[in-house]
């Protein structure tokens, strides 16, 4: 698959490394072209503008701060038929605030109705996305996906399987708000030093 990577930070690096290893073609874009060049080199790929990465990718990973996504999408131009993989979280400055306003996935879908948004990869930290494979006590990590378009969901299922994890149907994009709230809640626990893993007992 051709994947445009928006962002050059931890999530772009972790997931991009896995997908490059799995044989996908990547094009990296970031606000700092030197960082995009360096990351692209690491993937054996090339870098480009937001628009070039958007044109290139059948899927586009939005590995950006949630509140920066709208501006970047505006610069990326029309995204007809593209799969927008939304891994963003917006936990707030201390991690204990309620998630602000409209869920990020819904905002993205409203801004780019011509594209297909799939919420995924927001529930685990970069350390997990770097694992080869992400398996815990013999159980592969399950990755819930929320989206409305069957083709886009199938594409993201492939991207999940390609990192050695198991895709899980999380329902339609309307349920992405629950994934965002779950992440915000767990990150809030973690900020307060709570053992968040112990909250969800492995029954
Ligand atoms: N870190 C995690 O464990 C984790 C896990 C799940 C989901 N997420 C979510 O995934 C997304 C990316 O996280 P990350 O850890 O990769 O973040 P990060 O390491 O801080 O990287 C963020 C990227 O966004 C860019 N950026 C920042 N402000 C920007 C702006 N105004 N315009 C354009 N680009 C801008 C940064 O560019 P510069 O390098 O130039 O600043 C960098 O390329 C976030 O929404 C986060 O909540 C993170």
PDB file of C-alpha atoms and ligand atoms in Angstrom:
ATOM      1  CA  UNK A   1       0.000   0.000   0.000  1.00  0.00           C
ATOM      2  CA  UNK A   2       1.160   3.596  -0.539  1.00  0.00           C
ATOM      3  CA  UNK A   3       1.077   5.490   2.761  1.00  0.00           C
ATOM      4  CA  UNK A   4       1.518   9.219   3.328  1.00  0.00           C
ATOM      5  CA  UNK A   5       2.874   9.911   6.776  1.00  0.00           C
ATOM      6  CA  UNK A   6       1.900  13.263   8.282  1.00  0.00           C
ATOM      7  CA  UNK A   7       4.288  14.045  11.124  1.00  0.00           C
ATOM      8  CA  UNK A   8       7.843  13.163  12.039  1.00  0.00           C
ATOM      9  CA  UNK A   9       7.516  12.396  15.757  1.00  0.00           C
ATOM     10  CA  UNK A  10       7.133   9.252  17.809  1.00  0.00           C
ATOM     11  CA  UNK A  11       4.020   7.769  16.219  1.00  0.00           C
ATOM     12  CA  UNK A  12       5.200   8.500  12.669  1.00  0.00           C
ATOM     13  CA  UNK A  13       8.504   6.808  13.457  1.00  0.00           C
ATOM     14  CA  UNK A  14       7.041   3.786  15.291  1.00  0.00           C
ATOM     15  CA  UNK A  15       4.284   2.908  12.806  1.00  0.00           C
ATOM     16  CA  UNK A  16       6.233   4.016   9.732  1.00  0.00           C
ATOM     17  CA  UNK A  17       9.138   1.759  10.692  1.00  0.00           C
ATOM     18  CA  UNK A  18       6.785  -1.217  10.968  1.00  0.00           C
ATOM     19  CA  UNK A  19       5.010  -0.499   7.700  1.00  0.00           C
ATOM     20  CA  UNK A  20       8.248   0.105   5.776  1.00  0.00           C
ATOM     21  CA  UNK A  21       9.512  -3.240   7.110  1.00  0.00           C
ATOM     22  CA  UNK A  22       6.274  -4.869   5.926  1.00  0.00           C
ATOM     23  CA  UNK A  23       6.952  -3.610   2.396  1.00  0.00           C
ATOM     24  CA  UNK A  24       4.626  -0.614   2.162  1.00  0.00           C
ATOM     25  CA  UNK A  25       5.748   2.464   0.229  1.00  0.00           C
ATOM     26  CA  UNK A  26       5.911   5.609   2.364  1.00  0.00           C
ATOM     27  CA  UNK A  27       6.179   9.337   1.737  1.00  0.00           C
ATOM     28  CA  UNK A  28       6.868  11.441   4.835  1.00  0.00           C
ATOM     29  CA  UNK A  29       5.715  14.988   5.370  1.00  0.00           C
ATOM     30  CA  UNK A  30       6.277  17.343   8.287  1.00  0.00           C
ATOM     31  CA  UNK A  31       6.500  21.027   9.061  1.00  0.00           C
ATOM     32  CA  UNK A  32      10.290  20.648   9.391  1.00  0.00           C
ATOM     33  CA  UNK A  33      11.585  19.340   6.082  1.00  0.00           C
ATOM     34  CA  UNK A  34      14.939  18.278   7.588  1.00  0.00           C
ATOM     35  CA  UNK A  35      13.134  16.021  10.078  1.00  0.00           C
ATOM     36  CA  UNK A  36      10.929  14.640   7.312  1.00  0.00           C
ATOM     37  CA  UNK A  37      14.025  13.928   5.191  1.00  0.00           C
ATOM     38  CA  UNK A  38      15.739  12.147   8.082  1.00  0.00           C
ATOM     39  CA  UNK A  39      12.729   9.983   8.870  1.00  0.00           C
ATOM     40  CA  UNK A  40      12.110   9.199   5.215  1.00  0.00           C
ATOM     41  CA  UNK A  41      15.753   8.133   4.860  1.00  0.00           C
ATOM     42  CA  UNK A  42      15.319   5.807   7.817  1.00  0.00           C
ATOM     43  CA  UNK A  43      12.339   4.206   6.023  1.00  0.00           C
ATOM     44  CA  UNK A  44      14.138   4.033   2.664  1.00  0.00           C
ATOM     45  CA  UNK A  45      11.468   6.448   1.432  1.00  0.00           C
ATOM     46  CA  UNK A  46      11.240  10.060   0.339  1.00  0.00           C
ATOM     47  CA  UNK A  47       9.809  13.195   1.883  1.00  0.00           C
ATOM     48  CA  UNK A  48       7.555  15.865   0.466  1.00  0.00           C
ATOM     49  CA  UNK A  49       5.006  18.553   1.195  1.00  0.00           C
ATOM     50  CA  UNK A  50       1.695  17.777   2.903  1.00  0.00           C
ATOM     51  CA  UNK A  51       0.038  17.842  -0.502  1.00  0.00           C
ATOM     52  CA  UNK A  52       2.611  15.518  -2.066  1.00  0.00           C
ATOM     53  CA  UNK A  53       2.216  13.013   0.763  1.00  0.00           C
ATOM     54  CA  UNK A  54      -1.571  13.260   0.482  1.00  0.00           C
ATOM     55  CA  UNK A  55      -1.500  12.753  -3.292  1.00  0.00           C
ATOM     56  CA  UNK A  56       0.881   9.804  -2.899  1.00  0.00           C
ATOM     57  CA  UNK A  57      -0.899   7.909  -0.148  1.00  0.00           C
ATOM     58  CA  UNK A  58      -3.824   5.567  -0.554  1.00  0.00           C
ATOM     59  CA  UNK A  59      -3.801   5.823   3.243  1.00  0.00           C
ATOM     60  CA  UNK A  60      -2.547   8.797   5.273  1.00  0.00           C
ATOM     61  CA  UNK A  61      -1.410   8.502   8.885  1.00  0.00           C
ATOM     62  CA  UNK A  62      -2.288  11.659  10.838  1.00  0.00           C
ATOM     63  CA  UNK A  63       0.509  11.551  13.438  1.00  0.00           C
ATOM     64  CA  UNK A  64       0.082  15.149  14.581  1.00  0.00           C
ATOM     65  CA  UNK A  65      -1.222  17.010  17.618  1.00  0.00           C
ATOM     66  CA  UNK A  66      -5.015  16.763  17.318  1.00  0.00           C
ATOM     67  CA  UNK A  67      -5.518  20.529  17.299  1.00  0.00           C
ATOM     68  CA  UNK A  68      -3.010  20.974  14.430  1.00  0.00           C
ATOM     69  CA  UNK A  69      -4.722  18.458  12.128  1.00  0.00           C
ATOM     70  CA  UNK A  70      -7.294  20.887  10.618  1.00  0.00           C
ATOM     71  CA  UNK A  71      -4.643  23.351   9.398  1.00  0.00           C
ATOM     72  CA  UNK A  72      -2.533  20.591   7.912  1.00  0.00           C
ATOM     73  CA  UNK A  73      -5.539  18.990   6.196  1.00  0.00           C
ATOM     74  CA  UNK A  74      -6.398  22.356   4.687  1.00  0.00           C
ATOM     75  CA  UNK A  75      -2.898  22.542   3.203  1.00  0.00           C
ATOM     76  CA  UNK A  76      -3.084  18.937   1.998  1.00  0.00           C
ATOM     77  CA  UNK A  77      -5.835  19.762  -0.500  1.00  0.00           C
ATOM     78  CA  UNK A  78      -8.622  17.471  -1.705  1.00  0.00           C
ATOM     79  CA  UNK A  79      -8.497  13.940  -0.353  1.00  0.00           C
ATOM     80  CA  UNK A  80     -11.172  12.119  -2.342  1.00  0.00           C
ATOM     81  CA  UNK A  81     -11.267   8.430  -1.466  1.00  0.00           C
ATOM     82  CA  UNK A  82      -8.208   8.598   0.799  1.00  0.00           C
ATOM     83  CA  UNK A  83      -8.108   6.584   4.017  1.00  0.00           C
ATOM     84  CA  UNK A  84      -7.294   8.947   6.879  1.00  0.00           C
ATOM     85  CA  UNK A  85      -5.821   6.949   9.757  1.00  0.00           C
ATOM     86  CA  UNK A  86      -6.527   9.030  12.843  1.00  0.00           C
ATOM     87  CA  UNK A  87      -4.289   7.983  15.744  1.00  0.00           C
ATOM     88  CA  UNK A  88      -4.636  11.281  17.585  1.00  0.00           C
ATOM     89  CA  UNK A  89      -5.441  11.884  21.224  1.00  0.00           C
ATOM     90  CA  UNK A  90      -6.251  15.128  22.935  1.00  0.00           C
ATOM     91  CA  UNK A  91      -5.828  14.472  26.636  1.00  0.00           C
ATOM     92  CA  UNK A  92      -5.324  18.112  27.661  1.00  0.00           C
ATOM     93  CA  UNK A  93      -2.312  19.732  29.292  1.00  0.00           C
ATOM     94  CA  UNK A  94      -2.362  17.725  32.539  1.00  0.00           C
ATOM     95  CA  UNK A  95      -4.137  14.598  31.300  1.00  0.00           C
ATOM     96  CA  UNK A  96      -6.970  14.963  33.786  1.00  0.00           C
ATOM     97  CA  UNK A  97      -9.353  17.285  31.915  1.00  0.00           C
ATOM     98  CA  UNK A  98     -12.386  15.911  30.068  1.00  0.00           C
ATOM     99  CA  UNK A  99     -11.804  15.573  26.305  1.00  0.00           C
ATOM    100  CA  UNK A 100     -12.548  18.991  24.794  1.00  0.00           C
ATOM    101  CA  UNK A 101     -15.600  19.512  22.582  1.00  0.00           C
ATOM    102  CA  UNK A 102     -16.297  17.563  19.429  1.00  0.00           C
ATOM    103  CA  UNK A 103     -14.268  14.342  19.065  1.00  0.00           C
ATOM    104  CA  UNK A 104     -11.241  14.711  16.809  1.00  0.00           C
ATOM    105  CA  UNK A 105     -12.342  11.979  14.393  1.00  0.00           C
ATOM    106  CA  UNK A 106     -15.700  13.707  13.882  1.00  0.00           C
ATOM    107  CA  UNK A 107     -13.967  17.033  13.254  1.00  0.00           C
ATOM    108  CA  UNK A 108     -11.708  15.441  10.642  1.00  0.00           C
ATOM    109  CA  UNK A 109     -14.658  13.742   8.929  1.00  0.00           C
ATOM    110  CA  UNK A 110     -16.522  17.065   8.802  1.00  0.00           C
ATOM    111  CA  UNK A 111     -13.505  18.831   7.302  1.00  0.00           C
ATOM    112  CA  UNK A 112     -12.837  16.131   4.709  1.00  0.00           C
ATOM    113  CA  UNK A 113     -16.145  14.461   3.829  1.00  0.00           C
ATOM    114  CA  UNK A 114     -14.603  13.188   0.592  1.00  0.00           C
ATOM    115  CA  UNK A 115     -12.147  11.005   2.582  1.00  0.00           C
ATOM    116  CA  UNK A 116     -12.719   7.954   4.808  1.00  0.00           C
ATOM    117  CA  UNK A 117     -11.619   8.410   8.418  1.00  0.00           C
ATOM    118  CA  UNK A 118     -10.658   5.402  10.521  1.00  0.00           C
ATOM    119  CA  UNK A 119      -9.795   5.897  14.181  1.00  0.00           C
ATOM    120  CA  UNK A 120      -7.050   3.464  15.170  1.00  0.00           C
ATOM    121  CA  UNK A 121      -3.740   3.111  17.011  1.00  0.00           C
ATOM    122  CA  UNK A 122      -4.613   5.731  19.657  1.00  0.00           C
ATOM    123  CA  UNK A 123      -4.863   3.386  22.660  1.00  0.00           C
ATOM    124  CA  UNK A 124      -1.236   2.304  23.063  1.00  0.00           C
ATOM    125  CA  UNK A 125       2.005   4.266  23.402  1.00  0.00           C
ATOM    126  CA  UNK A 126       4.833   4.337  20.897  1.00  0.00           C
ATOM    127  CA  UNK A 127       6.780   1.733  22.879  1.00  0.00           C
ATOM    128  CA  UNK A 128       4.045  -0.780  22.035  1.00  0.00           C
ATOM    129  CA  UNK A 129       3.870   0.206  18.367  1.00  0.00           C
ATOM    130  CA  UNK A 130       7.611  -0.422  18.136  1.00  0.00           C
ATOM    131  CA  UNK A 131       7.350  -4.013  19.404  1.00  0.00           C
ATOM    132  CA  UNK A 132       7.960  -6.738  16.828  1.00  0.00           C
ATOM    133  CA  UNK A 133       5.401  -8.140  17.328  1.00  0.00           C
ATOM    134  CA  UNK A 134       3.301  -6.492  20.070  1.00  0.00           C
ATOM    135  CA  UNK A 135       2.450  -9.665  21.998  1.00  0.00           C
ATOM    136  CA  UNK A 136       1.740  -9.776  25.720  1.00  0.00           C
ATOM    137  CA  UNK A 137       1.829 -13.092  27.574  1.00  0.00           C
ATOM    138  CA  UNK A 138       1.282 -14.885  24.271  1.00  0.00           C
ATOM    139  CA  UNK A 139      -1.695 -12.667  23.316  1.00  0.00           C
ATOM    140  CA  UNK A 140      -1.247 -10.349  20.322  1.00  0.00           C
ATOM    141  CA  UNK A 141      -2.304  -6.766  20.921  1.00  0.00           C
ATOM    142  CA  UNK A 142      -5.854  -6.087  19.740  1.00  0.00           C
ATOM    143  CA  UNK A 143      -6.380  -2.805  17.929  1.00  0.00           C
ATOM    144  CA  UNK A 144      -9.957  -1.471  17.778  1.00  0.00           C
ATOM    145  CA  UNK A 145     -10.928   0.338  14.577  1.00  0.00           C
ATOM    146  CA  UNK A 146     -13.834   2.753  14.242  1.00  0.00           C
ATOM    147  CA  UNK A 147     -14.907   3.789  10.766  1.00  0.00           C
ATOM    148  CA  UNK A 148     -17.788   3.744   8.326  1.00  0.00           C
ATOM    149  CA  UNK A 149     -16.290   2.776   4.976  1.00  0.00           C
ATOM    150  CA  UNK A 150     -15.786  -0.984   4.437  1.00  0.00           C
ATOM    151  CA  UNK A 151     -12.845  -0.530   2.064  1.00  0.00           C
ATOM    152  CA  UNK A 152     -11.058   1.883   4.384  1.00  0.00           C
ATOM    153  CA  UNK A 153     -11.586  -0.449   7.335  1.00  0.00           C
ATOM    154  CA  UNK A 154     -10.140  -3.339   5.342  1.00  0.00           C
ATOM    155  CA  UNK A 155      -7.075  -1.260   4.440  1.00  0.00           C
ATOM    156  CA  UNK A 156      -6.463  -0.381   8.091  1.00  0.00           C
ATOM    157  CA  UNK A 157      -7.014  -4.010   9.152  1.00  0.00           C
ATOM    158  CA  UNK A 158      -4.134  -4.854   6.814  1.00  0.00           C
ATOM    159  CA  UNK A 159      -1.967  -2.177   8.454  1.00  0.00           C
ATOM    160  CA  UNK A 160      -2.775  -3.601  11.894  1.00  0.00           C
ATOM    161  CA  UNK A 161      -1.975  -7.175  10.858  1.00  0.00           C
ATOM    162  CA  UNK A 162       1.274  -5.984   9.285  1.00  0.00           C
ATOM    163  CA  UNK A 163       2.589  -4.934  12.691  1.00  0.00           C
ATOM    164  CA  UNK A 164       1.680  -8.326  14.170  1.00  0.00           C
ATOM    165  CA  UNK A 165      -1.454  -7.125  15.972  1.00  0.00           C
ATOM    166  CA  UNK A 166      -5.093  -8.177  15.630  1.00  0.00           C
ATOM    167  CA  UNK A 167      -7.713  -5.751  14.266  1.00  0.00           C
ATOM    168  CA  UNK A 168     -10.964  -5.515  16.223  1.00  0.00           C
ATOM    169  CA  UNK A 169     -14.226  -4.051  14.934  1.00  0.00           C
ATOM    170  CA  UNK A 170     -14.955  -1.048  17.148  1.00  0.00           C
ATOM    171  CA  UNK A 171     -18.084   0.027  15.256  1.00  0.00           C
ATOM    172  CA  UNK A 172     -18.802   3.107  13.173  1.00  0.00           C
ATOM    173  CA  UNK A 173     -16.941   6.392  13.235  1.00  0.00           C
ATOM    174  CA  UNK A 174     -19.509   7.734  15.717  1.00  0.00           C
ATOM    175  CA  UNK A 175     -17.963   5.387  18.255  1.00  0.00           C
ATOM    176  CA  UNK A 176     -14.497   6.916  17.782  1.00  0.00           C
ATOM    177  CA  UNK A 177     -15.505   9.315  20.551  1.00  0.00           C
ATOM    178  CA  UNK A 178     -15.430   6.339  22.909  1.00  0.00           C
ATOM    179  CA  UNK A 179     -11.909   5.415  21.821  1.00  0.00           C
ATOM    180  CA  UNK A 180     -10.791   9.002  22.363  1.00  0.00           C
ATOM    181  CA  UNK A 181     -12.453   9.131  25.781  1.00  0.00           C
ATOM    182  CA  UNK A 182     -10.903   5.793  26.746  1.00  0.00           C
ATOM    183  CA  UNK A 183      -7.467   7.058  25.823  1.00  0.00           C
ATOM    184  CA  UNK A 184      -8.031  10.333  27.685  1.00  0.00           C
ATOM    185  CA  UNK A 185      -9.164   8.446  30.779  1.00  0.00           C
ATOM    186  CA  UNK A 186      -6.251   5.991  30.761  1.00  0.00           C
ATOM    187  CA  UNK A 187      -3.685   8.725  30.038  1.00  0.00           C
ATOM    188  CA  UNK A 188      -5.187  10.694  32.946  1.00  0.00           C
ATOM    189  CA  UNK A 189      -4.652   7.718  35.260  1.00  0.00           C
ATOM    190  CA  UNK A 190      -1.117   7.323  34.017  1.00  0.00           C
ATOM    191  CA  UNK A 191      -0.352  11.039  34.574  1.00  0.00           C
ATOM    192  CA  UNK A 192      -1.460  10.527  38.188  1.00  0.00           C
ATOM    193  CA  UNK A 193       0.840   7.544  38.636  1.00  0.00           C
ATOM    194  CA  UNK A 194      -1.970   4.960  38.682  1.00  0.00           C
ATOM    195  CA  UNK A 195      -1.259   1.491  37.288  1.00  0.00           C
ATOM    196  CA  UNK A 196      -3.685   1.864  34.368  1.00  0.00           C
ATOM    197  CA  UNK A 197      -3.074  -1.738  33.221  1.00  0.00           C
ATOM    198  CA  UNK A 198      -4.510  -3.019  36.489  1.00  0.00           C
ATOM    199  CA  UNK A 199      -7.785  -1.179  35.806  1.00  0.00           C
ATOM    200  CA  UNK A 200      -8.784  -3.509  32.953  1.00  0.00           C
ATOM    201  CA  UNK A 201      -8.484  -6.947  34.527  1.00  0.00           C
ATOM    202  CA  UNK A 202      -7.468  -9.655  32.007  1.00  0.00           C
ATOM    203  CA  UNK A 203     -10.601 -11.746  32.531  1.00  0.00           C
TER     204      UNK A 203
HETATM  205  N1  LIG B   1       3.170   9.231  21.789  1.00  0.00           N
HETATM  206  C1  LIG B   1       2.322   8.243  21.971  1.00  0.00           C
HETATM  207  O1  LIG B   1       2.624   7.267  22.701  1.00  0.00           O
HETATM  208  C2  LIG B   1       0.980   8.275  21.296  1.00  0.00           C
HETATM  209  C3  LIG B   1       0.182   7.137  21.329  1.00  0.00           C
HETATM  210  C4  LIG B   1      -1.058   7.148  20.693  1.00  0.00           C
HETATM  211  C5  LIG B   1      -1.479   8.290  20.024  1.00  0.00           C
HETATM  212  N2  LIG B   1      -0.689   9.395  20.022  1.00  0.00           N
HETATM  213  C6  LIG B   1      -1.190  10.585  19.313  1.00  0.00           C
HETATM  214  O2  LIG B   1      -0.541  10.598  18.042  1.00  0.00           O
HETATM  215  C7  LIG B   1      -0.315  11.937  17.620  1.00  0.00           C
HETATM  216  C8  LIG B   1       1.186  12.121  17.364  1.00  0.00           C
HETATM  217  O3  LIG B   1       1.865  11.825  18.565  1.00  0.00           O
HETATM  218  P1  LIG B   1       3.454  11.749  18.624  1.00  0.00           P
HETATM  219  O4  LIG B   1       3.784  11.067  19.893  1.00  0.00           O
HETATM  220  O5  LIG B   1       4.006  11.257  17.339  1.00  0.00           O
HETATM  221  O6  LIG B   1       3.813  13.303  18.792  1.00  0.00           O
HETATM  222  P2  LIG B   1       5.241  14.006  18.611  1.00  0.00           P
HETATM  223  O7  LIG B   1       6.341  13.016  18.782  1.00  0.00           O
HETATM  224  O8  LIG B   1       5.214  15.187  19.482  1.00  0.00           O
HETATM  225  O9  LIG B   1       5.223  14.458  17.065  1.00  0.00           O
HETATM  226  C9  LIG B   1       4.265  15.383  16.646  1.00  0.00           C
HETATM  227  C10 LIG B   1       4.484  15.757  15.202  1.00  0.00           C
HETATM  228  O10 LIG B   1       3.572  16.815  14.883  1.00  0.00           O
HETATM  229  C11 LIG B   1       4.329  17.933  14.395  1.00  0.00           C
HETATM  230  N3  LIG B   1       3.703  19.199  14.736  1.00  0.00           N
HETATM  231  C12 LIG B   1       3.623  19.809  15.947  1.00  0.00           C
HETATM  232  N4  LIG B   1       2.974  20.985  15.852  1.00  0.00           N
HETATM  233  C13 LIG B   1       2.683  21.147  14.537  1.00  0.00           C
HETATM  234  C14 LIG B   1       2.057  22.175  13.785  1.00  0.00           C
HETATM  235  N5  LIG B   1       1.619  23.295  14.363  1.00  0.00           N
HETATM  236  N6  LIG B   1       1.913  21.994  12.443  1.00  0.00           N
HETATM  237  C15 LIG B   1       2.367  20.895  11.838  1.00  0.00           C
HETATM  238  N7  LIG B   1       2.991  19.882  12.492  1.00  0.00           N
HETATM  239  C16 LIG B   1       3.137  20.011  13.821  1.00  0.00           C
HETATM  240  C17 LIG B   1       5.680  17.798  15.040  1.00  0.00           C
HETATM  241  O11 LIG B   1       6.620  18.571  14.328  1.00  0.00           O
HETATM  242  P3  LIG B   1       7.967  19.095  15.043  1.00  0.00           P
HETATM  243  O12 LIG B   1       8.800  17.868  15.288  1.00  0.00           O
HETATM  244  O13 LIG B   1       8.519  20.034  14.073  1.00  0.00           O
HETATM  245  O14 LIG B   1       7.544  19.729  16.351  1.00  0.00           O
HETATM  246  C18 LIG B   1       5.886  16.281  14.915  1.00  0.00           C
HETATM  247  O15 LIG B   1       6.254  15.964  13.590  1.00  0.00           O
HETATM  248  C19 LIG B   1      -0.842  12.849  18.744  1.00  0.00           C
HETATM  249  O16 LIG B   1      -2.149  13.257  18.436  1.00  0.00           O
HETATM  250  C20 LIG B   1      -0.856  11.914  19.968  1.00  0.00           C
HETATM  251  O17 LIG B   1      -1.834  12.282  20.908  1.00  0.00           O
HETATM  252  C21 LIG B   1       0.531   9.405  20.625  1.00  0.00           C
END
